[in-house]
Amino acid sequence: MHHVLSVLVENRSGVLSRVAGLFSRRGYSIDSIAVGPTEDPAVSRMVIVVQADEDGLEQITKQLHKLIDVLKIHDITGEARVERELALIKVQADAANRGDILQIVDIFRAKIVDVAEKSLIIEITGDTDKVDALIELLRTFGIQELVRTGRIAMVRGRRVEAAR
Amino acid sequence: MAAVRATKQDIYHGGDAAIVETQTTITGAEALIKSLQAEGVDVVFGYPGGAVLNIYDALHQSSLRHILTRHEQAAAHAADAYARVTGKPGVCIATSGPGATNLVTGLATAYMDSVPVVAITGQVASFLIGKDAFQEADITGITMPITKHNYLVKDAKDLPGIIKEAFYVASTGRPGPVLIDIPRDVAVGELSYKHPESVELSTYKPTYVGHIKQITSAVAAIDEASKPLLYVGGGAVAAGAHAEILELAEKADIPVTMTLMGLGAFPGEHQLSLGMLGMHGTAYANYSVNHCDLLIAVGARFDDRVTGDIQSFAPHARVIHIDIDPAEIGKNIHVDIPIVGDACNVLKEIVAKVAPKQHTHWVTKIKKWKQEHPLHYEIEESNCQAAGTSQRVHPQAVIDALYELTKGDAVVATDVGQHQMWAAHYYRFAQTRRFVTSGGLGTMGFGLPAAVGAQIGKPDATVLCIAGDGSIQMNIQELATVVQEKLPVKVFILNNQWLGMVRQWQELFFEKRYSHTSLESGPDFVKLAEAYGVKGMRIKNPSEMMAVLEAALAHPGPVVVDCWVKQDENVYPMVPAGKGLSEMLGLEGK
Ligand SMILES: Cc1ncc(C[n+]2csc(CCOP(=O)(O)OP(=O)(O)O)c2C)c(N)n1
């Protein structure tokens, strides 16, 4: 099953390749990874979505802990959380079908962020299911380009962990 | 040189300007040497080159001993072996690019066997990194998966802290190699030096003390067991837990089997010792694993060479697993009672609490297995296929004789192959840190440089190198180091003119299709030894064996003994890959 790991790391050069390398070396593939600084500029947070069974997850977590640059690991799969992904989708569009596309965009509360003669760029934010659903619908019009950020997530309510 | 000026300017115009002007500064290279000395390093193994010229210059002006190996791989192996025999981190140095990449096999070897090594590599100047500069290689990238941690030093003033941290990381918790990559401008950059007193590492805190609840459960399980078995690995050696293992084994009457890396953690001649388990384990060790009702793993990691088919491993046993690395627990096998902690600490507590016991029935049963299936090597004369092989000595007999002649007290470094397994079988180690062998990676070419490192670490010990005629050729150039450093190492090449272990697999599992495993073309190892200035000797048949071995051991300097051993001898018992431990080949009467 999919697990969402929230990993706090020292913001040092090479840390992303250490973490990513560990997954591939141990035979686990990363579905998505999103990295950025936290409220503390010396610390970054990685939100990693990985496919693994319970034993696999335990092994990944323990191996990650052994990396000197890793501060904290939290499996937030079972937690009440807000999870978001952002996607930019360039769709073929002309005068004839623009209206249909606009309608779909509206239903999904997505946004048109660029309009060209023969295409539109749509921005959508939401959980992965929502992003997937929109992409599916837009396929019929012809998707020219697609960019997704991967998931970011935050546990609701209480503060999950302080970096130090 | 621009970078040097920039570094100096940074210091002068930085916040500490006042301090810099009143304190004398030294170069990064000098700081490196000072730091190594502050860490108690008395010897480094290395090889110079462009990117480490400044480091070598600082070395030249210091009292730190440097051993010039003839290949960087050998420097890494020697540092590794030095650490294995002394328990102190070993240090090696190489230049950037090819020097650094030559360390890779050595680092991977140390990593797989959890040996504390600190490797220093030169790097092209910071401003050239990423430009494919001459002799640039991304060695921190390359070694990420084979080091415990590594560093690219960006500023000379960071050096003292990084070196302190590197030694701390390498030698604490589960030990392992750490690499420090030092760009040229950092080596010439100036800093005001101060050796840090302590290490601040909030992200790295090994657990040394076992959880009391787990220890209590383990004690109860040991008290309840009627067929307990201790399974001891290299972690027990690293923790120095041999005395506690002996105490526990004797107090609760528990037989002990060891992994290749664990040999010596329990005296090989002790009546409770079962020797090695696994693919080339003794029959009685493997039977004991199959029959035990409690398996107490100490600093061992359930490697596939140990367990064979994991599903059928120790099928009747509850498992206690004591290890300092939490990631080892549950990695390969389900564990009933995990205890994360230092093996020595944990066993001390267990020994104190466990009830004295006799397992007469169990121990008698094992004794019977020992009598039925001892390690043996007398083969029928009719089995000798090639003409004349009956003239040659048994390779096992050579090890047996060396064991007797050195009274079991030598340090034994090996290469990888059949000879390594025979050394493990027939040299019954009584103490830890005596058997120096590449277990996890199985690195041919480890033996001779390891003997160099071992002899430097233990100048008064008798150091034997048990080599194969294949393996020795992978680092034969180290005979020059042996001569230069006047090291009295004794090299015994068990020369079967084959890549013997591979030949064995081809014989057993590939219908004797001997694809590229014959080494008939030599060389003449006696002449080769003499070319290096090392005494060369030869054993051609059993009648001259004892005399040559005695003479070799009595010789004050280094010796290479070319032992012509039986060519079609196989290592038995053997569990074919992927089979369960009960499916051993080559047992007496089979
Ligand atoms: C660097 C390296 N290359 C290849 C192997 C695979 N290998 C394992 S044992 C062996 C044969 C070793 O032959 P030799 O050193 O003559 O020892 P013997 O088995 O004959 O005692 C080989 C090729 C290895 N372990 N290490």
Short mmCIF file of N, CA and C in Angstrom, two decimals, chain B residues 395-512:
data_model
loop_
_atom_site.label_atom_id
_atom_site.label_comp_id
_atom_site.label_asym_id
_atom_site.label_seq_id
_atom_site.Cartn_x
_atom_site.Cartn_y
_atom_site.Cartn_z
N PRO B 395 45.08 -29.12 1.09
CA PRO B 395 45.09 -27.72 1.53
C PRO B 395 44.71 -27.59 3.01
N GLN B 396 43.77 -28.44 3.43
CA GLN B 396 43.34 -28.38 4.83
C GLN B 396 44.49 -28.74 5.77
N ALA B 397 45.34 -29.66 5.30
CA ALA B 397 46.45 -30.10 6.14
C ALA B 397 47.43 -28.96 6.39
N VAL B 398 47.57 -28.08 5.39
CA VAL B 398 48.46 -26.93 5.55
C VAL B 398 47.96 -26.04 6.69
N ILE B 399 46.65 -25.77 6.67
CA ILE B 399 46.08 -24.90 7.71
C ILE B 399 46.19 -25.58 9.09
N ASP B 400 45.86 -26.87 9.10
CA ASP B 400 45.95 -27.64 10.33
C ASP B 400 47.35 -27.54 10.93
N ALA B 401 48.34 -27.71 10.07
CA ALA B 401 49.73 -27.67 10.52
C ALA B 401 50.10 -26.27 11.01
N LEU B 402 49.64 -25.26 10.28
CA LEU B 402 49.95 -23.89 10.70
C LEU B 402 49.32 -23.59 12.05
N TYR B 403 48.13 -24.13 12.26
CA TYR B 403 47.46 -23.95 13.55
C TYR B 403 48.31 -24.55 14.67
N GLU B 404 48.78 -25.75 14.43
CA GLU B 404 49.60 -26.42 15.45
C GLU B 404 50.91 -25.66 15.66
N LEU B 405 51.56 -25.30 14.56
CA LEU B 405 52.89 -24.68 14.66
C LEU B 405 52.84 -23.30 15.31
N THR B 406 51.75 -22.57 15.09
CA THR B 406 51.65 -21.22 15.69
C THR B 406 50.87 -21.27 17.00
N LYS B 407 50.55 -22.47 17.45
CA LYS B 407 49.80 -22.67 18.69
C LYS B 407 48.49 -21.88 18.70
N GLY B 408 47.93 -21.71 17.54
CA GLY B 408 46.63 -21.02 17.44
C GLY B 408 46.70 -19.55 17.78
N ASP B 409 47.91 -18.99 17.80
CA ASP B 409 48.05 -17.64 18.33
C ASP B 409 48.37 -16.60 17.26
N ALA B 410 48.29 -16.98 15.99
CA ALA B 410 48.66 -16.03 14.94
C ALA B 410 47.46 -15.16 14.56
N VAL B 411 47.76 -14.05 13.88
CA VAL B 411 46.73 -13.29 13.19
C VAL B 411 46.68 -13.85 11.78
N VAL B 412 45.50 -14.21 11.33
CA VAL B 412 45.38 -14.85 10.02
C VAL B 412 44.55 -13.97 9.09
N ALA B 413 45.19 -13.45 8.05
CA ALA B 413 44.47 -12.68 7.03
C ALA B 413 44.26 -13.61 5.85
N THR B 414 43.12 -13.52 5.20
CA THR B 414 42.88 -14.41 4.06
C THR B 414 42.40 -13.63 2.84
N ASP B 415 42.48 -14.30 1.73
CA ASP B 415 41.80 -13.85 0.52
C ASP B 415 40.43 -14.51 0.51
N VAL B 416 39.87 -14.68 -0.68
CA VAL B 416 38.51 -15.21 -0.75
C VAL B 416 38.46 -16.42 -1.68
N GLY B 417 37.83 -17.46 -1.19
CA GLY B 417 37.73 -18.68 -1.98
C GLY B 417 37.77 -19.88 -1.05
N GLN B 418 38.15 -21.02 -1.61
CA GLN B 418 38.21 -22.25 -0.82
C GLN B 418 39.17 -22.13 0.36
N HIS B 419 40.35 -21.54 0.08
CA HIS B 419 41.36 -21.43 1.14
C HIS B 419 40.84 -20.65 2.34
N GLN B 420 39.97 -19.68 2.05
CA GLN B 420 39.38 -18.86 3.12
C GLN B 420 38.50 -19.74 4.03
N MET B 421 37.71 -20.59 3.38
CA MET B 421 36.83 -21.47 4.15
C MET B 421 37.64 -22.50 4.95
N TRP B 422 38.71 -23.00 4.33
CA TRP B 422 39.54 -23.96 5.07
C TRP B 422 40.22 -23.29 6.25
N ALA B 423 40.64 -22.03 6.05
CA ALA B 423 41.22 -21.29 7.19
C ALA B 423 40.18 -21.16 8.30
N ALA B 424 38.94 -20.87 7.90
CA ALA B 424 37.87 -20.72 8.90
C ALA B 424 37.61 -22.05 9.62
N HIS B 425 37.73 -23.15 8.90
CA HIS B 425 37.45 -24.46 9.50
C HIS B 425 38.59 -24.95 10.40
N TYR B 426 39.81 -24.82 9.90
CA TYR B 426 40.90 -25.54 10.56
C TYR B 426 41.79 -24.67 11.45
N TYR B 427 41.66 -23.35 11.35
CA TYR B 427 42.39 -22.53 12.31
C TYR B 427 41.38 -22.19 13.41
N ARG B 428 41.43 -22.90 14.51
CA ARG B 428 40.37 -22.77 15.51
C ARG B 428 40.67 -21.59 16.43
N PHE B 429 40.18 -20.42 16.03
CA PHE B 429 40.54 -19.19 16.71
C PHE B 429 40.06 -19.18 18.16
N ALA B 430 40.98 -18.82 19.04
CA ALA B 430 40.64 -18.78 20.46
C ALA B 430 40.26 -17.37 20.88
N GLN B 431 40.66 -16.39 20.08
CA GLN B 431 40.43 -15.00 20.47
C GLN B 431 39.87 -14.19 19.31
N THR B 432 39.28 -13.05 19.66
CA THR B 432 38.77 -12.16 18.63
C THR B 432 39.92 -11.36 18.02
N ARG B 433 39.61 -10.71 16.92
CA ARG B 433 40.55 -9.82 16.22
C ARG B 433 41.79 -10.55 15.73
N ARG B 434 41.66 -11.86 15.49
CA ARG B 434 42.76 -12.64 14.97
C ARG B 434 42.49 -13.07 13.52
N PHE B 435 41.23 -13.20 13.19
CA PHE B 435 40.87 -13.67 11.84
C PHE B 435 40.45 -12.45 11.04
N VAL B 436 41.22 -12.14 10.01
CA VAL B 436 41.00 -10.92 9.23
C VAL B 436 40.59 -11.35 7.83
N THR B 437 39.30 -11.28 7.54
CA THR B 437 38.82 -11.84 6.29
C THR B 437 37.64 -11.02 5.78
N SER B 438 37.48 -10.98 4.47
CA SER B 438 36.38 -10.21 3.90
C SER B 438 35.15 -11.10 3.82
N GLY B 439 34.22 -10.88 4.73
CA GLY B 439 33.04 -11.73 4.81
C GLY B 439 31.90 -11.26 3.93
N GLY B 440 31.46 -10.06 4.16
CA GLY B 440 30.26 -9.55 3.50
C GLY B 440 30.44 -9.34 2.01
N LEU B 441 31.57 -8.74 1.63
CA LEU B 441 31.77 -8.45 0.22
C LEU B 441 32.50 -9.60 -0.48
N GLY B 442 33.29 -10.35 0.27
CA GLY B 442 34.02 -11.46 -0.34
C GLY B 442 35.02 -10.96 -1.37
N THR B 443 35.95 -10.12 -0.91
CA THR B 443 36.84 -9.41 -1.82
C THR B 443 38.15 -10.17 -2.05
N MET B 444 38.29 -10.78 -3.22
CA MET B 444 39.59 -11.36 -3.58
C MET B 444 40.61 -10.24 -3.60
N GLY B 445 41.83 -10.54 -3.16
CA GLY B 445 42.87 -9.51 -3.13
C GLY B 445 42.94 -8.79 -1.81
N PHE B 446 42.09 -9.18 -0.88
CA PHE B 446 42.07 -8.55 0.44
C PHE B 446 43.27 -9.00 1.29
N GLY B 447 43.66 -10.27 1.13
CA GLY B 447 44.56 -10.91 2.08
C GLY B 447 45.90 -10.24 2.29
N LEU B 448 46.64 -10.00 1.22
CA LEU B 448 48.01 -9.49 1.40
C LEU B 448 47.99 -8.06 1.99
N PRO B 449 47.23 -7.12 1.40
CA PRO B 449 47.18 -5.81 2.05
C PRO B 449 46.63 -5.87 3.47
N ALA B 450 45.73 -6.80 3.74
CA ALA B 450 45.22 -6.94 5.10
C ALA B 450 46.32 -7.41 6.04
N ALA B 451 47.17 -8.31 5.54
CA ALA B 451 48.29 -8.77 6.36
C ALA B 451 49.23 -7.60 6.68
N VAL B 452 49.41 -6.70 5.70
CA VAL B 452 50.23 -5.50 5.92
C VAL B 452 49.63 -4.67 7.06
N GLY B 453 48.34 -4.37 6.94
CA GLY B 453 47.67 -3.56 7.98
C GLY B 453 47.69 -4.23 9.33
N ALA B 454 47.51 -5.56 9.34
CA ALA B 454 47.48 -6.29 10.59
C ALA B 454 48.85 -6.28 11.26
N GLN B 455 49.90 -6.44 10.44
CA GLN B 455 51.25 -6.47 11.02
C GLN B 455 51.64 -5.09 11.56
N ILE B 456 51.20 -4.03 10.88
CA ILE B 456 51.47 -2.68 11.37
C ILE B 456 50.71 -2.46 12.70
N GLY B 457 49.50 -2.95 12.73
CA GLY B 457 48.69 -2.78 13.95
C GLY B 457 49.18 -3.63 15.10
N LYS B 458 49.71 -4.80 14.79
CA LYS B 458 50.21 -5.71 15.83
C LYS B 458 51.63 -6.11 15.46
N PRO B 459 52.60 -5.23 15.72
CA PRO B 459 53.96 -5.48 15.26
C PRO B 459 54.55 -6.77 15.82
N ASP B 460 54.12 -7.19 17.00
CA ASP B 460 54.74 -8.36 17.62
C ASP B 460 54.05 -9.67 17.29
N ALA B 461 52.91 -9.59 16.60
CA ALA B 461 52.17 -10.82 16.31
C ALA B 461 52.76 -11.56 15.13
N THR B 462 52.56 -12.86 15.10
CA THR B 462 52.85 -13.63 13.90
C THR B 462 51.66 -13.42 12.96
N VAL B 463 51.91 -12.84 11.80
CA VAL B 463 50.82 -12.58 10.86
C VAL B 463 50.95 -13.51 9.66
N LEU B 464 49.91 -14.32 9.47
CA LEU B 464 49.89 -15.21 8.32
C LEU B 464 48.92 -14.66 7.29
N CYS B 465 49.27 -14.80 6.02
CA CYS B 465 48.31 -14.51 4.97
C CYS B 465 48.04 -15.82 4.26
N ILE B 466 46.79 -16.28 4.35
CA ILE B 466 46.40 -17.50 3.64
C ILE B 466 45.74 -17.04 2.35
N ALA B 467 46.39 -17.34 1.23
CA ALA B 467 45.93 -16.79 -0.04
C ALA B 467 45.63 -17.91 -1.04
N GLY B 468 44.87 -17.54 -2.06
CA GLY B 468 44.68 -18.45 -3.19
C GLY B 468 45.57 -17.98 -4.32
N ASP B 469 45.87 -18.88 -5.26
CA ASP B 469 46.75 -18.45 -6.36
C ASP B 469 46.02 -17.47 -7.27
N GLY B 470 44.69 -17.45 -7.24
CA GLY B 470 43.94 -16.44 -7.98
C GLY B 470 43.97 -15.11 -7.23
N SER B 471 43.52 -15.15 -6.00
CA SER B 471 43.36 -13.92 -5.21
C SER B 471 44.67 -13.15 -5.04
N ILE B 472 45.75 -13.87 -4.77
CA ILE B 472 47.00 -13.19 -4.44
C ILE B 472 47.42 -12.28 -5.59
N GLN B 473 47.04 -12.69 -6.81
CA GLN B 473 47.47 -11.88 -7.96
C GLN B 473 46.70 -10.58 -8.09
N MET B 474 45.66 -10.44 -7.29
CA MET B 474 44.91 -9.18 -7.36
C MET B 474 45.58 -8.05 -6.58
N ASN B 475 46.47 -8.39 -5.64
CA ASN B 475 47.21 -7.33 -4.95
C ASN B 475 48.64 -7.76 -4.63
N ILE B 476 49.22 -8.54 -5.52
CA ILE B 476 50.57 -9.09 -5.30
C ILE B 476 51.60 -7.99 -5.13
N GLN B 477 51.31 -6.82 -5.71
CA GLN B 477 52.27 -5.71 -5.65
C GLN B 477 52.58 -5.28 -4.23
N GLU B 478 51.75 -5.68 -3.28
CA GLU B 478 51.99 -5.28 -1.89
C GLU B 478 53.19 -5.96 -1.26
N LEU B 479 53.76 -6.94 -1.99
CA LEU B 479 55.03 -7.51 -1.51
C LEU B 479 56.07 -6.40 -1.40
N ALA B 480 55.96 -5.41 -2.28
CA ALA B 480 56.91 -4.29 -2.22
C ALA B 480 56.73 -3.50 -0.93
N THR B 481 55.48 -3.31 -0.51
CA THR B 481 55.21 -2.61 0.75
C THR B 481 55.79 -3.41 1.91
N VAL B 482 55.57 -4.73 1.85
CA VAL B 482 56.07 -5.62 2.89
C VAL B 482 57.58 -5.46 3.05
N VAL B 483 58.26 -5.41 1.90
CA VAL B 483 59.72 -5.29 1.94
C VAL B 483 60.13 -3.91 2.45
N GLN B 484 59.50 -2.88 1.89
CA GLN B 484 59.87 -1.52 2.29
C GLN B 484 59.68 -1.30 3.79
N GLU B 485 58.60 -1.85 4.33
CA GLU B 485 58.32 -1.64 5.75
C GLU B 485 58.90 -2.74 6.63
N LYS B 486 59.63 -3.67 6.02
CA LYS B 486 60.27 -4.77 6.76
C LYS B 486 59.26 -5.51 7.62
N LEU B 487 58.16 -5.90 7.00
CA LEU B 487 57.11 -6.60 7.74
C LEU B 487 57.32 -8.11 7.60
N PRO B 488 57.40 -8.83 8.71
CA PRO B 488 57.71 -10.27 8.61
C PRO B 488 56.48 -11.14 8.31
N VAL B 489 55.61 -10.71 7.43
CA VAL B 489 54.39 -11.49 7.18
C VAL B 489 54.73 -12.78 6.42
N LYS B 490 53.98 -13.81 6.75
CA LYS B 490 54.19 -15.12 6.12
C LYS B 490 53.01 -15.41 5.21
N VAL B 491 53.30 -15.48 3.92
CA VAL B 491 52.23 -15.68 2.95
C VAL B 491 52.22 -17.14 2.51
N PHE B 492 51.09 -17.79 2.65
CA PHE B 492 50.95 -19.17 2.20
C PHE B 492 49.92 -19.20 1.08
N ILE B 493 50.41 -19.46 -0.11
CA ILE B 493 49.50 -19.52 -1.25
C ILE B 493 49.07 -20.97 -1.42
N LEU B 494 47.78 -21.23 -1.20
CA LEU B 494 47.28 -22.58 -1.43
C LEU B 494 47.02 -22.69 -2.93
N ASN B 495 48.05 -23.14 -3.61
CA ASN B 495 48.08 -23.07 -5.07
C ASN B 495 47.46 -24.33 -5.68
N ASN B 496 46.23 -24.19 -6.16
CA ASN B 496 45.58 -25.33 -6.84
C ASN B 496 45.48 -25.08 -8.35
N GLN B 497 46.06 -23.99 -8.79
CA GLN B 497 46.02 -23.61 -10.21
C GLN B 497 44.60 -23.51 -10.76
N TRP B 498 43.72 -23.17 -9.87
CA TRP B 498 42.32 -22.95 -10.25
C TRP B 498 41.80 -21.74 -9.49
N LEU B 499 40.75 -21.15 -10.03
CA LEU B 499 39.89 -20.31 -9.21
C LEU B 499 39.01 -21.32 -8.48
N GLY B 500 39.57 -21.87 -7.42
CA GLY B 500 39.07 -23.11 -6.85
C GLY B 500 37.60 -23.08 -6.46
N MET B 501 37.19 -22.02 -5.80
CA MET B 501 35.81 -22.00 -5.32
C MET B 501 34.82 -21.96 -6.50
N VAL B 502 35.21 -21.24 -7.55
CA VAL B 502 34.34 -21.18 -8.71
C VAL B 502 34.35 -22.53 -9.43
N ARG B 503 35.55 -23.12 -9.50
CA ARG B 503 35.67 -24.45 -10.09
C ARG B 503 34.76 -25.44 -9.35
N GLN B 504 34.73 -25.31 -8.03
CA GLN B 504 33.88 -26.21 -7.23
C GLN B 504 32.40 -26.07 -7.62
N TRP B 505 31.95 -24.85 -7.79
CA TRP B 505 30.54 -24.63 -8.19
C TRP B 505 30.29 -25.19 -9.58
N GLN B 506 31.29 -24.99 -10.46
CA GLN B 506 31.13 -25.51 -11.82
C GLN B 506 31.07 -27.03 -11.81
N GLU B 507 31.88 -27.63 -10.95
CA GLU B 507 31.87 -29.10 -10.84
C GLU B 507 30.51 -29.58 -10.33
N LEU B 508 30.00 -28.93 -9.31
CA LEU B 508 28.80 -29.43 -8.64
C LEU B 508 27.50 -29.00 -9.33
N PHE B 509 27.49 -27.82 -9.89
CA PHE B 509 26.21 -27.29 -10.38
C PHE B 509 26.19 -26.98 -11.88
N PHE B 510 27.34 -27.11 -12.55
CA PHE B 510 27.38 -26.84 -13.99
C PHE B 510 28.02 -28.01 -14.75
N GLU B 511 27.78 -29.19 -14.24
CA GLU B 511 28.23 -30.42 -14.90
C GLU B 511 29.68 -30.36 -15.37
N LYS B 512 30.52 -29.86 -14.51
CA LYS B 512 31.97 -29.82 -14.77
C LYS B 512 32.34 -29.03 -16.02
#
